[in-house]
Coordinates of C-alpha atoms and ligand atoms in Angstrom, one line a residue:
X1 CA 117.2 115.9 19.2
X2 CA 120.2 116.4 16.9
X3 CA 118.8 119.7 15.6
X4 CA 121.9 120.3 13.5
X5 CA 121.7 119.9 9.8
X6 CA 124.4 122.1 8.4
X7 CA 126.9 119.4 7.5
X8 CA 129.6 121.7 6.2
X9 CA 129.6 123.7 9.4
X10 CA 129.4 120.4 11.3
X11 CA 132.6 118.9 9.9
X12 CA 134.3 122.3 10.1
X13 CA 133.7 122.3 13.9
X14 CA 134.7 118.7 14.2
X15 CA 138.0 119.7 12.6
X16 CA 138.5 122.5 15.1
X17 CA 137.9 120.1 17.9
X18 CA 140.4 117.6 16.7
X19 CA 143.0 120.3 16.1
X20 CA 142.5 121.9 19.5
X21 CA 143.8 118.7 20.9
X22 CA 142.9 119.7 24.4
X23 CA 139.8 117.7 25.1
X24 CA 139.8 114.3 26.7
X25 CA 138.5 111.5 24.6
X26 CA 136.2 109.1 26.6
X27 CA 135.4 105.6 25.4
X28 CA 132.1 105.9 23.5
X29 CA 131.8 109.6 24.3
X30 CA 130.0 111.5 21.6
X31 CA 129.9 115.1 20.4
X32 CA 126.4 116.6 20.0
X33 CA 126.0 119.6 17.7
X34 CA 123.1 122.0 18.1
X35 CA 122.1 125.4 16.7
X36 CA 120.1 127.8 18.9
X37 CA 118.5 130.7 16.9
X38 CA 117.3 133.2 19.5
X39 CA 114.5 135.4 18.2
X40 CA 111.1 137.0 18.9
X41 CA 108.3 134.5 18.3
X42 CA 104.6 134.8 18.6
X43 CA 103.5 133.0 21.8
X44 CA 99.9 133.1 23.1
X45 CA 99.4 132.8 26.8
X46 CA 96.6 134.0 29.2
X47 CA 94.5 135.0 26.2
X48 CA 97.0 137.4 24.6
X49 CA 99.7 137.0 21.9
X50 CA 103.2 138.2 22.7
X51 CA 106.5 138.7 20.9
X52 CA 108.4 136.4 23.1
X53 CA 112.1 135.8 22.9
X54 CA 112.6 132.0 22.3
X55 CA 115.2 129.5 21.1
X56 CA 114.3 128.0 17.7
X57 CA 110.7 129.2 18.1
X58 CA 110.2 126.9 21.1
X59 CA 109.0 128.0 24.5
X60 CA 110.4 126.5 26.6
X61 CA 113.4 125.8 24.5
X62 CA 114.8 122.5 23.2
X63 CA 115.7 119.7 25.7
X64 CA 119.3 118.6 25.2
X65 CA 120.0 115.0 26.1
X66 CA 123.5 113.6 26.4
X67 CA 125.4 110.9 28.2
X68 CA 128.0 111.6 30.9
X69 CA 131.4 112.1 29.2
X70 CA 129.9 113.6 26.0
X71 CA 130.7 117.0 24.5
X72 CA 128.2 119.7 23.6
X73 CA 128.8 122.2 20.8
X74 CA 126.0 124.7 20.6
X75 CA 126.2 127.6 18.1
X76 CA 124.0 130.4 19.5
X77 CA 122.9 133.0 17.0
X78 CA 121.3 136.2 18.4
X79 CA 118.5 137.4 16.1
X80 CA 116.7 139.2 19.0
X81 CA 117.0 142.9 19.8
X82 CA 118.7 142.3 23.1
X83 CA 122.2 141.4 24.2
X84 CA 122.3 137.7 25.0
X85 CA 124.4 135.0 26.7
X86 CA 123.5 131.3 27.5
X87 CA 124.5 129.6 30.7
X88 CA 124.7 125.9 31.2
X89 CA 123.4 125.8 34.7
X90 CA 125.3 123.3 36.9
X91 CA 127.8 122.1 34.2
X92 CA 131.2 122.3 35.8
X93 CA 132.9 123.6 32.7
X94 CA 136.3 122.1 33.7
X95 CA 138.9 124.4 32.2
X96 CA 136.3 125.9 29.8
X97 CA 135.1 128.9 31.8
X98 CA 134.8 130.7 28.5
X99 CA 131.7 128.6 27.8
X100 CA 130.0 129.2 31.2
X101 CA 127.9 132.2 30.0
X102 CA 127.1 134.8 32.6
X103 CA 127.2 138.2 30.9
X104 CA 130.3 140.3 31.7
X105 CA 131.6 137.6 34.1
X106 CA 132.9 135.0 31.6
X107 CA 132.0 136.7 28.4
X108 CA 130.8 139.9 26.8
X109 CA 127.2 139.5 25.4
X110 CA 126.5 138.1 22.0
X111 CA 125.2 141.3 20.3
X112 CA 122.1 141.3 18.1
X113 CA 123.2 139.8 14.7
X114 CA 126.2 137.9 16.1
X115 CA 126.9 134.3 17.1
X116 CA 129.0 132.4 19.6
X117 CA 129.7 128.7 19.9
X118 CA 129.7 127.2 23.3
X119 CA 131.8 124.1 23.5
X120 CA 132.3 121.9 26.6
X121 CA 132.6 118.4 27.9
X122 CA 130.5 116.9 30.7
X123 CA 132.5 114.9 33.2
X124 CA 131.2 113.0 36.2
X125 CA 127.7 114.5 36.3
X126 CA 124.5 112.6 35.9
X127 CA 120.9 113.7 36.2
X128 CA 119.0 116.9 35.5
X129 CA 120.4 120.3 34.7
X130 CA 119.2 123.1 32.5
X131 CA 120.3 126.0 30.4
X132 CA 119.1 129.6 30.4
X133 CA 119.9 133.0 29.2
X134 CA 122.2 134.9 31.6
X135 CA 121.7 138.5 30.5
X136 CA 119.1 140.8 32.1
X137 CA 115.8 138.9 32.6
X138 CA 115.9 137.1 29.2
X139 CA 115.8 133.8 31.0
X140 CA 112.1 134.4 31.7
X141 CA 111.5 132.7 28.3
X142 CA 115.0 131.6 27.1
X143 CA 115.5 128.3 29.0
X144 CA 115.3 124.5 28.6
X145 CA 116.3 121.2 30.1
X146 CA 119.7 119.6 29.9
X147 CA 119.5 115.9 30.7
X148 CA 122.7 113.9 31.4
X149 CA 122.1 110.1 31.2
X150 CA 124.6 107.7 32.7
X151 CA 127.7 107.1 30.5
X152 CA 127.3 104.3 27.9
X153 CA 127.6 101.0 29.8
X154 CA 126.5 102.3 33.2
X155 CA 123.0 102.7 34.6
X156 CA 120.9 104.5 37.2
X157 CA 121.5 103.6 40.8
X158 CA 117.8 102.7 40.9
X159 CA 115.4 100.6 38.9
X160 CA 115.2 101.9 35.3
X161 CA 112.0 103.9 35.1
X162 CA 109.4 103.0 32.4
X163 CA 109.0 106.7 31.4
X164 CA 110.9 109.9 32.0
X165 CA 109.3 113.3 32.0
X166 CA 110.9 116.8 32.3
X167 CA 108.7 119.3 34.2
X168 CA 110.1 122.8 33.9
X169 CA 108.5 125.2 36.3
X170 CA 108.5 128.7 35.0
X171 CA 107.0 132.2 35.4
X172 CA 105.0 134.1 32.9
X173 CA 104.6 137.9 32.6
X174 CA 101.9 139.6 30.6
X175 CA 104.4 142.5 30.2
X176 CA 107.7 142.0 28.4
X177 CA 110.0 140.8 31.2
X178 CA 112.8 143.1 30.0
X179 CA 110.5 146.1 30.3
X180 CA 109.6 144.9 33.8
X181 CA 113.2 144.9 35.0
X182 CA 114.1 148.1 33.2
X183 CA 111.3 149.9 34.9
X184 CA 112.4 148.6 38.3
X185 CA 115.9 149.6 37.6
X186 CA 114.8 153.1 36.7
X187 CA 112.5 153.6 39.7
X188 CA 114.5 151.8 42.3
X189 CA 111.2 150.0 43.4
X190 CA 110.5 146.3 43.5
X191 CA 109.5 145.0 40.1
X192 CA 106.0 143.7 39.3
X193 CA 105.4 140.1 40.0
X194 CA 104.5 137.5 37.4
X195 CA 101.0 136.8 36.1
X196 CA 101.3 133.0 36.1
X197 CA 103.5 130.1 36.9
X198 CA 103.9 127.4 34.2
X199 CA 104.7 123.8 33.8
X200 CA 106.6 123.2 30.5
X201 CA 105.5 126.6 29.4
X202 CA 101.8 126.1 30.1
X203 CA 99.9 127.7 33.0
X204 CA 97.3 125.0 33.3
X205 CA 93.7 124.7 34.3
X206 CA 93.4 127.5 36.8
X207 CA 94.2 130.3 34.4
X208 CA 92.2 132.0 31.7
X209 CA 92.4 130.6 28.1
X210 CA 94.9 127.9 29.3
X211 CA 92.8 124.8 29.9
X212 CA 93.0 123.2 26.5
X213 CA 96.8 123.3 26.6
X214 CA 97.4 121.9 30.1
X215 CA 100.3 119.5 30.1
X216 CA 99.5 115.8 30.4
X217 CA 102.0 113.5 32.0
X218 CA 101.3 109.8 31.2
X219 CA 101.6 106.9 33.7
X220 CA 100.2 103.4 33.8
X221 CA 99.2 101.3 36.7
X222 CA 102.2 99.6 38.2
X223 CA 104.7 101.7 36.4
X224 CA 107.6 103.5 38.2
X225 CA 108.4 106.7 36.3
X226 CA 111.0 109.4 36.7
X227 CA 110.0 113.1 36.9
X228 CA 112.8 115.6 36.4
X229 CA 111.5 118.8 38.1
X230 CA 113.4 122.0 37.4
X231 CA 112.6 125.4 39.0
X232 CA 113.2 127.8 36.1
X233 CA 111.1 130.5 37.6
X234 CA 112.7 134.0 37.7
X235 CA 111.9 135.1 41.2
X236 CA 110.0 132.5 43.2
X237 CA 110.7 129.4 45.3
X238 CA 108.0 126.9 44.6
X239 CA 106.3 124.0 46.3
X240 CA 105.5 121.1 44.0
X241 CA 103.2 118.1 44.6
X242 CA 101.2 115.4 42.8
X243 CA 97.7 114.5 44.1
X244 CA 97.5 111.2 46.0
X245 CA 101.1 110.1 45.0
X246 CA 104.3 109.9 47.1
X247 CA 107.5 111.1 45.5
X248 CA 110.8 109.3 46.0
X249 CA 113.7 111.8 45.6
X250 CA 116.7 110.2 43.9
X251 CA 118.7 113.1 42.7
X252 CA 119.2 116.9 42.7
X253 CA 121.3 119.3 40.7
X254 CA 122.7 116.3 38.6
X255 CA 124.0 114.4 41.7
X256 CA 122.3 111.3 43.0
X257 CA 120.9 111.4 46.6
X258 CA 120.0 108.7 49.2
X259 CA 116.4 108.1 48.3
X260 CA 113.8 109.6 50.6
X261 CA 110.0 109.8 50.2
X262 CA 107.9 112.9 50.5
X263 CA 104.6 114.3 49.2
X264 CA 105.9 117.8 48.5
X265 CA 109.1 119.3 47.0
X266 CA 110.4 122.8 47.5
X267 CA 112.7 124.1 44.8
X268 CA 114.5 127.5 44.7
X269 CA 115.1 128.9 41.3
X270 CA 118.0 127.1 39.7
X271 CA 117.5 123.8 41.7
X272 CA 116.4 120.5 40.1
X273 CA 115.0 117.5 41.8
X274 CA 114.6 114.0 40.3
X275 CA 111.8 111.9 41.7
X276 CA 110.4 108.5 41.1
X277 CA 106.6 108.1 41.1
X278 CA 104.8 104.8 41.3
X279 CA 101.5 104.4 39.5
X280 CA 99.8 102.7 42.5
X281 CA 96.5 104.7 42.7
X282 CA 93.1 104.1 41.1
X283 CA 93.5 104.7 37.3
X284 CA 92.3 108.3 36.9
X285 CA 93.6 111.8 36.4
X286 CA 95.5 113.6 39.2
X287 CA 96.7 117.2 39.4
X288 CA 100.4 118.0 39.4
X289 CA 100.6 121.4 41.0
X290 CA 103.1 124.1 42.0
X291 CA 102.7 127.4 43.7
X292 CA 104.8 129.9 45.7
X293 CA 106.8 129.3 48.8
X294 CA 107.0 132.9 50.0
X295 CA 109.3 133.4 52.9
X296 CA 109.6 137.2 52.9
X297 CA 106.9 138.8 55.0
X298 CA 104.6 141.5 53.6
X299 CA 106.2 141.5 50.1
X300 CA 103.8 141.1 47.1
X301 CA 104.1 137.8 45.2
X302 CA 102.3 135.9 42.6
X303 CA 99.9 133.7 44.6
X304 CA 98.5 131.7 41.6
X305 CA 98.8 127.9 41.1
X306 CA 100.1 126.1 38.0
X307 CA 98.9 122.6 37.1
X308 CA 99.6 119.7 34.9
X309 CA 97.7 116.4 34.9
X310 CA 99.1 112.9 35.7
X311 CA 96.9 110.7 33.6
X312 CA 96.7 106.9 33.9
X313 CA 96.6 105.4 30.5
X314 CA 94.2 102.8 31.7
X315 CA 91.8 105.4 33.2
X316 CA 88.2 104.7 32.2
X317 CA 87.3 106.8 29.1
X318 CA 85.0 109.3 30.8
X319 CA 87.8 110.1 33.2
X320 CA 90.0 111.2 30.2
X321 CA 87.3 113.6 28.9
X322 CA 87.6 117.3 29.7
X323 CA 84.4 116.9 31.8
X324 CA 86.1 115.0 34.6
X325 CA 88.0 117.1 37.0
X326 CA 91.3 115.6 38.1
X327 CA 91.8 114.7 41.7
X328 CA 92.9 117.9 43.5
X329 CA 96.3 118.4 45.0
X330 CA 97.0 120.0 48.3
X331 CA 100.0 122.4 48.6
X332 CA 101.5 123.8 51.8
X333 CA 100.6 127.3 52.9
X334 CA 102.6 130.0 51.1
X335 CA 104.7 130.7 54.2
X336 CA 105.2 127.1 55.4
X337 CA 108.9 127.4 56.2
X338 CA 108.7 124.2 58.3
X339 CA 107.8 122.1 55.3
X340 CA 110.4 123.8 53.1
X341 CA 113.1 123.2 55.8
X342 CA 112.1 119.6 56.4
X343 CA 112.5 119.0 52.7
X344 CA 115.8 120.9 52.2
X345 CA 117.4 119.1 55.2
X346 CA 116.4 115.6 54.0
X347 CA 119.1 115.4 51.4
X348 CA 122.1 113.0 51.8
X349 CA 124.7 111.7 49.4
X350 CA 124.1 108.0 48.5
X351 CA 127.3 106.9 50.1
X352 CA 130.1 108.3 52.3
X353 CA 131.9 111.1 50.4
X354 CA 135.3 112.7 50.6
X355 CA 134.4 116.0 52.3
X356 CA 137.4 118.3 52.6
X357 CA 138.2 118.2 56.3
X358 CA 141.1 120.7 56.7
X359 CA 140.1 124.1 55.4
X360 CA 142.4 126.6 53.7
X361 CA 139.8 129.3 53.2
X362 CA 137.2 129.9 55.9
X363 CA 134.8 132.5 54.6
X364 CA 131.7 134.0 56.1
X365 CA 129.4 135.9 53.7
X366 CA 126.3 137.7 54.7
X367 CA 123.5 137.5 52.0
X368 CA 120.6 139.9 52.0
X369 CA 118.9 143.0 50.8
X370 CA 119.8 146.7 51.3
X371 CA 118.4 150.1 50.6
X372 CA 120.4 152.9 48.9
X373 CA 119.7 156.4 50.0
X374 CA 118.6 158.5 47.1
X375 CA 121.6 160.0 45.3
X376 CA 121.6 163.8 45.3
X377 CA 121.3 164.2 41.5
X378 CA 118.4 161.7 41.3
X379 CA 114.8 162.9 40.8
X380 CA 112.4 161.4 43.3
X381 CA 110.8 159.4 40.5
X382 CA 114.0 157.3 40.5
X383 CA 113.8 156.6 44.3
X384 CA 110.5 154.8 44.7
X385 CA 111.9 152.1 47.0
X386 CA 110.8 152.1 50.7
X387 CA 110.9 155.7 52.2
X388 CA 112.4 157.3 49.1
X389 CA 115.3 154.8 48.7
X390 CA 116.4 152.5 46.0
X391 CA 116.4 148.7 46.5
X392 CA 119.8 147.0 46.6
X393 CA 121.2 143.7 47.8
X394 CA 124.7 142.5 48.8
X395 CA 127.1 139.9 50.0
X396 CA 129.3 141.1 52.8
X397 CA 127.9 144.6 52.2
X398 CA 129.3 144.6 48.6
X399 CA 126.6 145.2 46.1
X400 CA 128.0 143.6 43.0
X401 CA 128.5 145.8 39.9
X402 CA 129.2 144.0 36.6
X403 CA 131.9 145.6 34.4
X404 CA 130.8 146.7 30.9
X405 CA 134.1 147.0 28.9
X406 CA 135.6 143.5 29.4
X407 CA 134.4 140.3 31.0
X408 CA 136.0 139.5 34.4
X409 CA 137.4 136.3 32.9
X410 CA 139.1 138.1 30.0
X411 CA 140.4 140.8 32.3
X412 CA 141.8 138.2 34.6
X413 CA 143.3 136.1 31.8
X414 CA 144.9 139.0 30.0
X415 CA 145.9 141.0 33.1
X416 CA 143.8 144.0 32.1
X417 CA 143.9 146.4 35.0
X418 CA 141.0 148.6 36.3
X419 CA 138.2 146.1 35.6
X420 CA 137.9 144.6 39.1
X421 CA 139.7 144.5 42.4
X422 CA 140.6 141.3 44.4
X423 CA 139.6 142.6 47.8
X424 CA 136.2 141.0 48.2
X425 CA 136.1 140.6 52.1
X426 CA 136.3 137.2 53.7
X427 CA 134.1 138.4 56.5
X428 CA 131.4 141.1 56.8
X429 CA 132.9 144.5 57.5
X430 CA 130.9 144.7 60.8
X431 CA 129.6 142.0 63.0
X432 CA 126.0 142.4 64.0
X433 CA 122.9 140.4 65.0
X434 CA 122.3 139.4 61.3
X435 CA 118.9 137.9 61.9
X436 CA 117.7 140.3 64.6
X437 CA 116.4 143.7 64.3
X438 CA 119.2 145.3 62.2
X439 CA 120.0 148.9 62.8
X440 CA 119.0 151.2 59.9
X441 CA 122.6 152.5 59.8
X442 CA 123.7 149.1 58.5
X443 CA 121.2 148.9 55.6
X444 CA 123.2 150.6 52.9
X445 CA 125.6 148.5 50.9
X446 CA 128.6 149.7 48.9
X447 CA 128.5 149.1 45.1
X448 CA 131.8 147.6 43.7
X449 CA 133.3 145.0 41.4
X450 CA 135.3 142.8 43.8
X451 CA 136.4 139.2 43.4
X452 CA 137.8 136.8 46.0
X453 CA 141.0 135.0 44.8
X454 CA 141.5 131.3 45.4
X455 CA 144.7 129.3 44.9
X456 CA 144.2 126.2 42.7
X457 CA 143.3 123.3 44.9
X458 CA 142.4 125.3 48.0
X459 CA 139.8 123.8 50.3
X460 CA 137.1 126.3 50.8
X461 CA 134.3 126.7 53.4
X462 CA 131.7 129.4 53.0
X463 CA 129.1 130.2 55.7
X464 CA 126.2 131.8 53.9
X465 CA 124.5 133.9 56.5
X466 CA 121.1 135.4 55.6
X467 CA 120.3 138.9 57.0
X468 CA 117.1 140.5 58.1
X469 CA 118.1 143.8 56.4
X470 CA 114.8 145.3 55.2
X471 CA 113.3 141.7 55.4
X472 CA 114.7 138.2 55.8
X473 CA 113.9 135.7 53.1
X474 CA 115.0 132.4 51.6
X475 CA 117.9 133.0 49.1
X476 CA 118.8 130.2 46.6
X477 CA 122.5 130.7 46.3
X478 CA 124.1 129.3 43.2
X479 CA 127.8 128.8 42.5
X480 CA 129.0 128.5 38.9
X481 CA 131.7 126.1 37.9
X482 CA 131.4 123.9 41.0
X483 CA 129.2 121.5 43.0
X484 CA 129.6 121.9 46.7
X485 CA 128.8 119.8 49.8
X486 CA 126.1 121.2 52.1
X487 CA 127.3 120.5 55.6
X488 CA 124.6 122.1 57.6
X489 CA 121.6 124.4 57.5
X490 CA 120.1 126.3 60.4
X491 CA 118.1 129.3 61.6
X492 CA 119.3 132.4 63.3
X493 CA 123.0 133.5 63.4
X494 CA 125.6 130.8 62.6
X495 CA 127.6 130.0 65.8
X496 CA 131.0 128.4 65.0
X497 CA 131.2 126.9 68.5
X498 CA 127.9 125.1 68.6
X499 CA 126.9 124.8 64.9
X500 CA 130.2 123.1 63.7
X501 CA 129.2 120.1 65.8
X502 CA 126.2 119.7 63.5
X503 CA 128.2 119.4 60.3
X504 CA 127.5 116.3 58.3
X505 CA 131.0 115.2 57.3
X506 CA 129.9 111.7 56.3
X507 CA 127.3 111.9 53.5
X508 CA 126.4 115.6 52.9
X509 CA 124.5 116.3 49.6
X510 CA 126.3 117.7 46.6
X511 CA 124.5 120.6 45.1
X512 CA 125.0 123.7 42.8
X513 CA 122.3 125.8 44.4
X514 CA 121.4 125.9 48.1
X515 CA 118.3 127.5 49.4
X516 CA 119.6 129.4 52.5
X517 CA 116.7 129.5 54.9
X518 CA 114.9 132.8 55.8
X519 CA 116.7 134.4 58.7
X520 CA 119.1 131.5 58.7
X521 CA 122.4 130.1 57.3
X522 CA 124.0 127.3 55.3
X523 CA 127.5 126.0 55.3
X524 CA 129.1 124.7 52.1
X525 CA 132.5 123.3 51.2
X526 CA 134.3 122.7 47.9
X527 CA 137.8 122.3 46.5
X528 CA 138.9 125.0 44.1
X529 CA 140.0 122.6 41.3
X530 CA 138.5 124.5 38.3
X531 CA 140.4 127.7 37.2
X532 CA 138.4 130.6 36.0
X533 CA 136.1 133.4 37.3
X534 CA 133.0 131.9 38.8
X535 CA 130.0 134.0 39.9
X536 CA 128.1 133.0 43.1
X537 CA 124.7 134.7 43.3
X538 CA 121.2 134.5 44.5
X539 CA 119.1 132.8 41.8
X540 CA 116.2 135.2 42.4
X541 CA 116.8 137.4 39.3
X542 CA 115.5 140.5 41.0
X543 CA 118.3 140.0 43.7
X544 CA 121.0 139.7 41.0
X545 CA 119.7 142.9 39.5
X546 CA 120.1 144.5 42.9
X547 CA 123.7 143.2 43.4
X548 CA 123.3 139.9 45.4
X549 CA 126.4 138.3 43.9
X550 CA 130.2 138.0 44.1
X551 CA 132.8 136.1 42.0
X552 CA 135.7 133.8 42.9
X553 CA 138.8 134.1 40.8
X554 CA 140.4 130.6 40.9
X555 CA 144.0 130.7 39.7
X556 CA 145.6 128.1 37.4
X557 CA 147.4 125.2 39.1
X558 CA 150.5 123.5 37.7
X559 CA 150.7 122.5 34.0
X560 CA 148.1 122.4 31.3
X561 CA 145.6 120.1 33.0
X562 CA 145.2 122.5 35.9
X563 CA 145.0 125.6 33.7
X564 CA 142.2 127.3 31.8
X565 CA 142.1 126.6 28.1
X566 CA 142.8 129.4 25.7
X567 CA 139.7 131.4 24.7
X568 CA 137.8 130.3 21.6
X569 CA 138.4 132.2 18.4
X570 CA 134.9 133.5 18.2
X571 CA 134.9 134.7 21.9
X572 CA 132.7 137.9 22.0
X573 CA 134.4 141.1 22.8
X574 CA 132.6 144.1 24.3
Ligands
C2O601 CU1 121.3 129.4 36.7 CU2 124.2 132.3 37.2 O1 122.7 130.9 37.0

């Protein structure tokens, strides 16, 4: 996995690291050097060859494997024709917000022909994360797994699996995904849906020209193996199952969970789930399958099914031949919100945890869609959303607009005025029946670049309240720079009097992405102990495009160890 072979550059970087003097040295901790060359590569899927943007010619990109406590140094060179950034999804980036990656939030893009080196240390996170482009819709093909093994000398809190497999669920477009989002942005309409889902980049047996490349996942009778499932799809929550096999969930978003057993997973984009699978069935071939969980009513979606094959090594020979059809898998109905909710609410931390009890910041954010009336100077061809509008989305009615001249982080760090304001509202501007029949007068959000300021160390609670504006749907809300406890999830409007009684203050799960149920809410808590500018957004890329995000500006605390590090020398400027 050590893809790096430029020794001169390697030792130069090592020198820089030593000189910077600001990183903590862990016993046995290692520094891993990688080089990512991002460029167009010929990729053939669904019978056609495409010029696909990839990392090092691989789709999906390389899997990075480290131990907790290690440092990653990844030099990213942009040889594609688009602006680029890479985000290390779920890595806390303590004091290194410069390396987080969201375009115009923590950095300006890496321009075509340029490079930027991401440098960060992982502390106290174990399990499965991933990395992806965080610029336009490039992450459709620019993504890969990031596995964090226990620190040297420690082990999993479960029996060591015989084998480990990464299963990256993705989405494939026959069109260039960047063209798809550009067209949607021009017309104001909803973008086209994908043509296939993929497992490790392969659509699987149910698609044209794909069967010979279906991913095989090996198992043997009696083995317990670990599957690391990642939803890297752009715009779709997915159900996931393995025919005839139960799955024991042991982790999610690089935090361990109290084990529970299920036959189906539901992952929102951004989420990861680690499961143990026991080879206790007749040695044969079994389908591994994923397809949409579609919570929005009436909206078009990709209703295809991606598959891989769980293959017993001891399966009799004919069973391994292409002639034998694997045992088929059953997935829930597309709109099976009950199954999705049962799964989402099954998570607990393994032990009692230190949930912040007293709250300094009690925030209530609505999350949902919106529709912009057609601006006067726009031709009707640019207002092809419902009834001649343009699609939008917002949090607390603010439809987030990214700056273009500075990153928010640079502007905050250097005190550059005019880039953002700090008046992101703690509550929605009007109170209404969020999950009822919302008056058309409340559908239009206000575009702005607003952040919410947090004092270092403040204890924060956010109620994420879904709305039925245009349509209610499940929103996978992701916070950068933090893991948060999920105290409760429910349907309808959050009621502070009755719903606070349902808070799990004992063993709530720690996550970085929470799927807020359709026409429902979720309550999260975290301590603002990581200075920087951190975006919180819906991980359905189409919703980010429409403005479903906001950012927290977390101030420095006291002294160096509570302050953001200085920016790297090669930090991209706009
Ligand atoms: Cu995985 Cu801001 O995203």
